[in-house]
Short mmCIF file of C-alpha atoms in Angstrom, two decimals:
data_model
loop_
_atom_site.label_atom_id
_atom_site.label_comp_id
_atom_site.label_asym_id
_atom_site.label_seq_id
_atom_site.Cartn_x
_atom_site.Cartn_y
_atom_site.Cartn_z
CA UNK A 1 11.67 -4.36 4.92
CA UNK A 2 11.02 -7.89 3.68
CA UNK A 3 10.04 -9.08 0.29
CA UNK A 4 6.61 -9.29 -0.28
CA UNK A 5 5.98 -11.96 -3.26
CA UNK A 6 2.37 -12.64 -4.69
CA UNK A 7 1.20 -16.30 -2.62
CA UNK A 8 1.68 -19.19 -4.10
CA UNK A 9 -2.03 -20.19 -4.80
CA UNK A 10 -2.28 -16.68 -6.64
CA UNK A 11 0.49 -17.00 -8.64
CA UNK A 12 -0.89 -20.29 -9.30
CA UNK A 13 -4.22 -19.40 -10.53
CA UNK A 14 -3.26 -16.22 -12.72
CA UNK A 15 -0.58 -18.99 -14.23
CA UNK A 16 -3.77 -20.93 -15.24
CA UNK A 17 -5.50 -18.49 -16.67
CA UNK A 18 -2.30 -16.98 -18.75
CA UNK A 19 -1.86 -20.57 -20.48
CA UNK A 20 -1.64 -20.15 -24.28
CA UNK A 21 -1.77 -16.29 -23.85
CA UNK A 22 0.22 -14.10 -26.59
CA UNK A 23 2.72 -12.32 -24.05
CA UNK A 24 3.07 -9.67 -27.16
CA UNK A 25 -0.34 -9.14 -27.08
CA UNK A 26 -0.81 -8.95 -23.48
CA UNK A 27 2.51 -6.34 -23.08
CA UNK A 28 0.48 -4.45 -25.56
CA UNK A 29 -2.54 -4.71 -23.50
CA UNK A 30 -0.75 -4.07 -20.18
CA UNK A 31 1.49 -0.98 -21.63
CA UNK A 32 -1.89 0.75 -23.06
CA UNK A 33 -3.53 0.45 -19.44
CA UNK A 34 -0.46 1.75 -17.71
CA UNK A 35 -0.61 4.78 -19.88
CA UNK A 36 -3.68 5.60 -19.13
CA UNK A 37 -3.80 5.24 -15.69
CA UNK A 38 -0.12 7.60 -15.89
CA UNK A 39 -2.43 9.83 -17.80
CA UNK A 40 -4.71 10.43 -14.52
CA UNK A 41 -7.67 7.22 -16.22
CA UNK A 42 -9.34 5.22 -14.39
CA UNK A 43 -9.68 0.96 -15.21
CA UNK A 44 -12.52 1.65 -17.71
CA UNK A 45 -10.23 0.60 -20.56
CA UNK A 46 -9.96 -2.65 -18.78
CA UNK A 47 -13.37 -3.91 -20.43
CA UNK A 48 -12.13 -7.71 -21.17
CA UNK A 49 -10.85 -11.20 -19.70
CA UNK A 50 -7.64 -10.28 -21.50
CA UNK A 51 -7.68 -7.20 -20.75
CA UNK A 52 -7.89 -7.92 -16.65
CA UNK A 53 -5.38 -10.73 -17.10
CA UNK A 54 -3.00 -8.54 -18.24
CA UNK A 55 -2.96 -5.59 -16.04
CA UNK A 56 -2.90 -8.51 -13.42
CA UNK A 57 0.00 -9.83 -14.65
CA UNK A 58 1.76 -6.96 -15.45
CA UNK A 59 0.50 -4.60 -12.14
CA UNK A 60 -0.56 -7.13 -9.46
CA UNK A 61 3.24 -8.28 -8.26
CA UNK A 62 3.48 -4.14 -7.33
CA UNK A 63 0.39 -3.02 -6.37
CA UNK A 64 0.49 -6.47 -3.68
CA UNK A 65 3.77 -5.55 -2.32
CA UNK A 66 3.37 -2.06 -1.71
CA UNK A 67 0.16 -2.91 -0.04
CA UNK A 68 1.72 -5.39 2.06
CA UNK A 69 4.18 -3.57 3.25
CA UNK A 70 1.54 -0.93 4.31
CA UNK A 71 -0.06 -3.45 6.26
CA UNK A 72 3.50 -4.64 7.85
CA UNK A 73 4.36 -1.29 8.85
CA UNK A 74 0.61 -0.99 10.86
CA UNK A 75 1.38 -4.52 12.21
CA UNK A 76 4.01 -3.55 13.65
CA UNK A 77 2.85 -0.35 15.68
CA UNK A 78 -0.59 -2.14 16.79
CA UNK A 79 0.38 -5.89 17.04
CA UNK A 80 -3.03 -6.66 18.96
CA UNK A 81 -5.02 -5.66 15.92
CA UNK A 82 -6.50 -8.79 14.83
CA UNK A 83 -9.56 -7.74 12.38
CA UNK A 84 -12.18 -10.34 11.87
CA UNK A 85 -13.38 -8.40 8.87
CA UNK A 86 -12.23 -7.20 5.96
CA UNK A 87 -13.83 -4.38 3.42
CA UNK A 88 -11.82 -3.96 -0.29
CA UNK A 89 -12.83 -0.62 -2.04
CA UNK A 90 -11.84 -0.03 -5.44
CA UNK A 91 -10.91 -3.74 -5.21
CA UNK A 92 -9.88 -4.86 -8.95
CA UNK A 93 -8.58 -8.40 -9.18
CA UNK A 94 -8.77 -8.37 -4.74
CA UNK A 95 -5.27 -7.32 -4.62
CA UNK A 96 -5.62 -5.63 -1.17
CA UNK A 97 -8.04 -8.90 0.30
CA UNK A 98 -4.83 -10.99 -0.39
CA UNK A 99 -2.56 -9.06 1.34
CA UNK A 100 -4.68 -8.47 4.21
CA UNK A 101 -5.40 -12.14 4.27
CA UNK A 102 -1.63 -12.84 4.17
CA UNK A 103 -0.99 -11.01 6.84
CA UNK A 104 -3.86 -11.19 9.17
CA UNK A 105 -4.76 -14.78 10.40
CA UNK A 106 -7.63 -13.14 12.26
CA UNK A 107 -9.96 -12.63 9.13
CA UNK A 108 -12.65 -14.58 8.52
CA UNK A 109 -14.82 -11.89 6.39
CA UNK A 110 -13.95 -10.59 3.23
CA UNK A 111 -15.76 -7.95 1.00
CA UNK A 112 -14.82 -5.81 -1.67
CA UNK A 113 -16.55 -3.36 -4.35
CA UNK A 114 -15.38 -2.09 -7.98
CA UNK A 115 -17.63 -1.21 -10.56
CA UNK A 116 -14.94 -3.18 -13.33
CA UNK A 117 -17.02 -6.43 -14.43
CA UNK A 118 -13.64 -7.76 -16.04
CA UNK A 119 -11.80 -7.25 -12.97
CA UNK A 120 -13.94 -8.62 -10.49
CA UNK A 121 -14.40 -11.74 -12.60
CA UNK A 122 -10.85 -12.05 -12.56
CA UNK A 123 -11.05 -11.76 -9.01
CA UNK A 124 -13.42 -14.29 -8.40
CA UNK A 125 -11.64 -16.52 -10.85
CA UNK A 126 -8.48 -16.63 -9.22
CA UNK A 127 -10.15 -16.83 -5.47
CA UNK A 128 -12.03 -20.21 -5.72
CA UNK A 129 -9.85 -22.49 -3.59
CA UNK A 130 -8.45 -20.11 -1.31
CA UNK A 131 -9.35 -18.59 1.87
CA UNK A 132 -11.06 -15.43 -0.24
CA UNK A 133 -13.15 -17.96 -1.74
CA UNK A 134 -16.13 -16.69 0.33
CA UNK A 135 -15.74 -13.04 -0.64
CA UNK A 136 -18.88 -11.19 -1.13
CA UNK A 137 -17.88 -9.08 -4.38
CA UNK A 138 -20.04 -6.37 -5.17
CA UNK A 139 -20.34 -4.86 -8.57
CA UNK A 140 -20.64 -0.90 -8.01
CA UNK A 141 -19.03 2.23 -8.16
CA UNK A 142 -17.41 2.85 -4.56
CA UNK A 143 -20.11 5.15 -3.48
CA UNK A 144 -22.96 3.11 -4.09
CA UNK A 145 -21.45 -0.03 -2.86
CA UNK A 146 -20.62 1.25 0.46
CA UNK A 147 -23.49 2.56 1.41
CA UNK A 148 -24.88 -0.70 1.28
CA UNK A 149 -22.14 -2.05 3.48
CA UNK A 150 -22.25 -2.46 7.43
CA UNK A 151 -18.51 -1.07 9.21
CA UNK A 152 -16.39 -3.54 8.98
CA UNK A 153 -12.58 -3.91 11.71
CA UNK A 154 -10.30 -3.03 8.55
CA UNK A 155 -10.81 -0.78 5.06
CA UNK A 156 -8.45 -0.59 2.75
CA UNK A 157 -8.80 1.28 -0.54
CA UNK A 158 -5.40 0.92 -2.59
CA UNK A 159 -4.92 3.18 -5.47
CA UNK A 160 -8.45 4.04 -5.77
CA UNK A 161 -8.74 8.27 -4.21
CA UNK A 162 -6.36 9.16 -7.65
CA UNK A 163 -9.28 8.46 -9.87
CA UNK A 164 -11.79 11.03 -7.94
CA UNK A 165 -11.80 14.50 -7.91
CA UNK A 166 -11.33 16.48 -4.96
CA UNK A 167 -14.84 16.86 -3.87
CA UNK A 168 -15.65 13.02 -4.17
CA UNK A 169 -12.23 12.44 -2.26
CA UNK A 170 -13.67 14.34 0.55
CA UNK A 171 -17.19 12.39 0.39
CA UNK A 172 -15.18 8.90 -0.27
CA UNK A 173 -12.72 9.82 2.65
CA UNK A 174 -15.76 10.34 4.71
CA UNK A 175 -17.71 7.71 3.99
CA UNK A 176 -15.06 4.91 4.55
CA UNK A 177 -14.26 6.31 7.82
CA UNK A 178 -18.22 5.82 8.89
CA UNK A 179 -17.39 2.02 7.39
CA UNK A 180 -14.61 1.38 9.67
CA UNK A 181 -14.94 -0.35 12.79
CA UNK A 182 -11.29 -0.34 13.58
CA UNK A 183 -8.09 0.52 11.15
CA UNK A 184 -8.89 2.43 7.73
CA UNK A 185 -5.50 1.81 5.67
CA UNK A 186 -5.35 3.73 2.29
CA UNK A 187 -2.32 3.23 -0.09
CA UNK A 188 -1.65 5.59 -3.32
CA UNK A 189 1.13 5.84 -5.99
CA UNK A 190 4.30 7.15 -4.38
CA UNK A 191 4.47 10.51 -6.06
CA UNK A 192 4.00 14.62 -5.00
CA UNK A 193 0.31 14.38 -6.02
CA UNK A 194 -0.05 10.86 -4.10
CA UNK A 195 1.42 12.45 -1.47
CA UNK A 196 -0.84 15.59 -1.38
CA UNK A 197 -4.10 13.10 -1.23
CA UNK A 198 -2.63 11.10 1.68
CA UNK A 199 -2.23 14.49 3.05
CA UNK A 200 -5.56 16.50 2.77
CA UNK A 201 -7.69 12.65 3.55
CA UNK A 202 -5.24 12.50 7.03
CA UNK A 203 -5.85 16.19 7.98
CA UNK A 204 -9.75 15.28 7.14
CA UNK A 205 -10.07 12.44 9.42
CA UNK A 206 -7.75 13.55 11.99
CA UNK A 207 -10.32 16.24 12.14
CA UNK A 208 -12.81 13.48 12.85
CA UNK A 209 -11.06 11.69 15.39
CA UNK A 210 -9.00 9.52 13.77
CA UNK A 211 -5.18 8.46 15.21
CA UNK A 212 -2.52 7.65 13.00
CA UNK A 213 -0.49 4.31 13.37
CA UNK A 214 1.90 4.29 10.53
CA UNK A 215 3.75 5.87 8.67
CA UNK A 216 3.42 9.51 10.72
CA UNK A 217 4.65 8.70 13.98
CA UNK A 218 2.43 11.79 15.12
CA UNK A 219 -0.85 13.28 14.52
CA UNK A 220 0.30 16.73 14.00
CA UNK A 221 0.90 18.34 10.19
CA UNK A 222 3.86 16.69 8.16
CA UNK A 223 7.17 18.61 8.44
CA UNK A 224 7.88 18.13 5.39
CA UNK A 225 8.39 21.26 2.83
CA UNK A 226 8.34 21.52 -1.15
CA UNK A 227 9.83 19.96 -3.21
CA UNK A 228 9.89 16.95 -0.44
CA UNK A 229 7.35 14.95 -0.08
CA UNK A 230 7.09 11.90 1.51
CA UNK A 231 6.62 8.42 0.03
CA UNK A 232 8.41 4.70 0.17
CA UNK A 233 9.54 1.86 -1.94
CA UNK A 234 9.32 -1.12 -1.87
CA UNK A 235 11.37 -3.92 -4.18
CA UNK A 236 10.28 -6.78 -5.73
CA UNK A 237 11.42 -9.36 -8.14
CA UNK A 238 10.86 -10.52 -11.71
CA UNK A 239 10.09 -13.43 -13.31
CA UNK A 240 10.97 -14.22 -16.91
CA UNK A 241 7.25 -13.76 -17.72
CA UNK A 242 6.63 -10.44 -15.74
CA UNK A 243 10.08 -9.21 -17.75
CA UNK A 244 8.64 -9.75 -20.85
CA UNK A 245 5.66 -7.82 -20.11
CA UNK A 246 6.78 -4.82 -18.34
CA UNK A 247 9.62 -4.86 -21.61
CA UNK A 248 12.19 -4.73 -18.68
CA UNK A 249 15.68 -6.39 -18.73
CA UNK A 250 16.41 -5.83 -14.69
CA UNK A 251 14.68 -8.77 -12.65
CA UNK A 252 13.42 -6.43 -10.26
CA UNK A 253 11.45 -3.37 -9.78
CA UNK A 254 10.77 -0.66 -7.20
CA UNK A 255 7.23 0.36 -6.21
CA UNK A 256 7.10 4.09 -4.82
CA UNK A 257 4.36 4.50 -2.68
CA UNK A 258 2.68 6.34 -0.24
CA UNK A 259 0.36 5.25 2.64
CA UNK A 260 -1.86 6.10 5.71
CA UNK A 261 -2.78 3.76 8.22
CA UNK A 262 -5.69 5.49 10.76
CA UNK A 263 -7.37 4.12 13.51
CA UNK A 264 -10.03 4.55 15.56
CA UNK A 265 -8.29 4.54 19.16
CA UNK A 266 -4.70 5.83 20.30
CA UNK A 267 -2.29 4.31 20.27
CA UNK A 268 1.38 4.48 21.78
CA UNK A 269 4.15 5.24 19.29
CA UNK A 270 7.82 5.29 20.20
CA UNK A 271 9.00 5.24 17.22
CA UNK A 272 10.64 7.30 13.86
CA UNK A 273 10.34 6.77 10.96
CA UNK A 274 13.34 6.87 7.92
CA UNK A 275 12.39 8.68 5.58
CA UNK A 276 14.87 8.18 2.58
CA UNK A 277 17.51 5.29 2.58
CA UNK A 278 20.28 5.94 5.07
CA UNK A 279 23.55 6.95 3.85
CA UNK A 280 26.61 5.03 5.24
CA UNK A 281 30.48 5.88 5.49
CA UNK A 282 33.30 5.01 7.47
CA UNK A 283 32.27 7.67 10.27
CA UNK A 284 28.59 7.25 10.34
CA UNK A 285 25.24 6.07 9.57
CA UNK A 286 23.06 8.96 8.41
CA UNK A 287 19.52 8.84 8.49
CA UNK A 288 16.60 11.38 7.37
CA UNK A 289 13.53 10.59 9.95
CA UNK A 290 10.02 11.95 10.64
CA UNK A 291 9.78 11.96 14.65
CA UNK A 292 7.12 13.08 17.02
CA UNK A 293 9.15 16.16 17.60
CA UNK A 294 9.49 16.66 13.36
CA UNK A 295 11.76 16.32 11.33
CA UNK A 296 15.48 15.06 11.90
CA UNK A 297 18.38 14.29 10.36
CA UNK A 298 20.54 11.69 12.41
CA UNK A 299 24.30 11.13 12.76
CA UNK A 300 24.75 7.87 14.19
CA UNK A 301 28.95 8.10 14.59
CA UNK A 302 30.72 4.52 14.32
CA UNK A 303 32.34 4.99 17.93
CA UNK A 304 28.82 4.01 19.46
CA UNK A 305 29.01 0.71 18.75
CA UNK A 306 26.07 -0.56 19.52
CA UNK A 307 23.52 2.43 17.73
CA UNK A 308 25.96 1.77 14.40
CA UNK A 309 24.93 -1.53 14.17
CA UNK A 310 21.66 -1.04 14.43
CA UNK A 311 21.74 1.77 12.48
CA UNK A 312 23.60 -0.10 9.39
CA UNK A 313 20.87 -2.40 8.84
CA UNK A 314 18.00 0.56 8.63
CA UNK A 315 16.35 0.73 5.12
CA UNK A 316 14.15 3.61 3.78
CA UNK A 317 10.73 3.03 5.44
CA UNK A 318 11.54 1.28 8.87
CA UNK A 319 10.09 2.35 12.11
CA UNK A 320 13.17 2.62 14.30
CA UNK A 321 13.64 4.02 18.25
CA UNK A 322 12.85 7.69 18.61
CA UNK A 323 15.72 8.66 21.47
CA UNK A 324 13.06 11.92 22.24
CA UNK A 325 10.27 9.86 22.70
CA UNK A 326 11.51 7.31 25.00
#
């Protein structure tokens, strides 16, 4: 998986606004926030410039590469997708419109909608200049805001279905699948409960019609059993000023998270995908993987040559050749 750093003109613009900022003051901010949102909160704590700047700061470098490599991994399995537009739900500082804008060429039309006033100024702060700098940014709770929204080629809503309750997940799961025209892609926190709403919203919409792309290389029920649960990580680095605030002394971290990627037409999928990161010795590579037969557990010996090599440079996440489905 590659690195996924914030761009430079982002990085740029939350520099600007973090001049002459107390770094104690905004790790104090940003730790508070965190806690709360570990406690099962929402962003309403988040009711300042200083406080947006510094979950920014302290959150965005994560939240932007997990998303990113969401949106890799459904590159990959549908390279023709080329969206044009571009809805952001639950949007805070647009975290998800610079991804997608990073890794779609295609886009042209951004919108997003959070009901946070401090975050969406942030937002539209840190987007003059840049391609987002168009964005139609609506100030409303998710609901509200996209009803008011025509369907758009790709949704995203990162991090947004842990802050609803299980009857509003349903409605909100619903509701964005009406919105999208093409690809609905929604990202949560890589843990069991993360994993359980990525679950019950993919069994919902596959009920509706919906095809998977990524990560599920099928559309049938995840083979997985408790205590497993799926979920992936992705690693990023630190700078000196993102170490102060996160109070860390390792320059980088790993994001554990947990995605679905749905679309609205089938599409052919030859491929597995690793589940955990391969184990390696000196008589094979070893490899967990979700396949469209289930689950397997692979034994790539170091006599086949060829498969070895390949199968060294595998990393927890990767959509690799499914030998069933070919």
């Amino acid at each position: 998986m590659p690195a996924f750093d914030l761009p430079p003109d982002l990085k740029a613009a939350l520099a600007a606004k973090a001049e002459g900022l107390s770094r104690a003051d905004a790790a104090r901010r940003a730790s508070a926030i965190s806690e709360n949102y570990r406690g099962g909160g929402t962003s309403a704590p988040i009711r300042t410039e200083r406080d947006a700047l510094a979950y920014a700061l302290a959150r965005m470098p994560a939240t932007y590469a997990a998303i990113s490599a969401s949106l890799h991994a459904l590159r990959e399995q549908y390279p023709d997708f080329a969206p044009a537009t571009l809805l952001d739900i639950g949007a805070g500082p647009a975290t998800a419109s610079w991804a997608a804008a990073q890794t779609f060429d295609s886009l042209t039309g951004f919108a997003a909608i959070d009901a946070n006033a401090a975050l969406r100024a942030l937002a539209c702060d840190t987007t003059e200049g840049s391609r987002l700098a168009a964005m139609r940014y609506v100030e409303s709770d998710v609901f509200a805001g996209l009803a008011a929204m025509d369907a758009v080629d790709l949704v995203i809503a990162s991090y947004v279905i842990n802050e609803l309750g299980d009857a509003d997940r349903d409605a909100l799961a619903d509701l964005m699948w009406q919105k999208t025209r093409g690809t609905l892609l929604v990202v949560e926190p890589g843990t069991p409960k993360g994993y359980e709403r990525i679950l019950a919203l993919r069994a919902r919409l596959i009920a509706q019609g919906a095809h998977i792309i990524a990560p599920c290389p099928h559309n049938r029920a995840c083979p997985l059993t408790p205590p497993d649960w799926c979920h992936f990580s992705q690693r990023l680095s630190r700078s000196r000023a993102h170490k102060q605030l996160k109070g860390a002394g390792v320059p980088f971290e790993d994001e554990r998270f947990i995605y679905v990627a749905l679309s609205r037409s089938p599409h052919m999928v030859n491929t597995a995908r690793v589940l955990a990161q391969p184990t390696l010795n000196k008589v094979a590579v070893n490899a967990k993987l979700c396949t469209k037969a289930g689950l397997s557990f692979m034994s790539v010996p170091r006599r086949d040559k060829l498969a070895y090599a390949a199968a060294r440079r595998w990393d927890w996440g990767d959509a690799v050749p499914d030998k069933a489905a070919e």
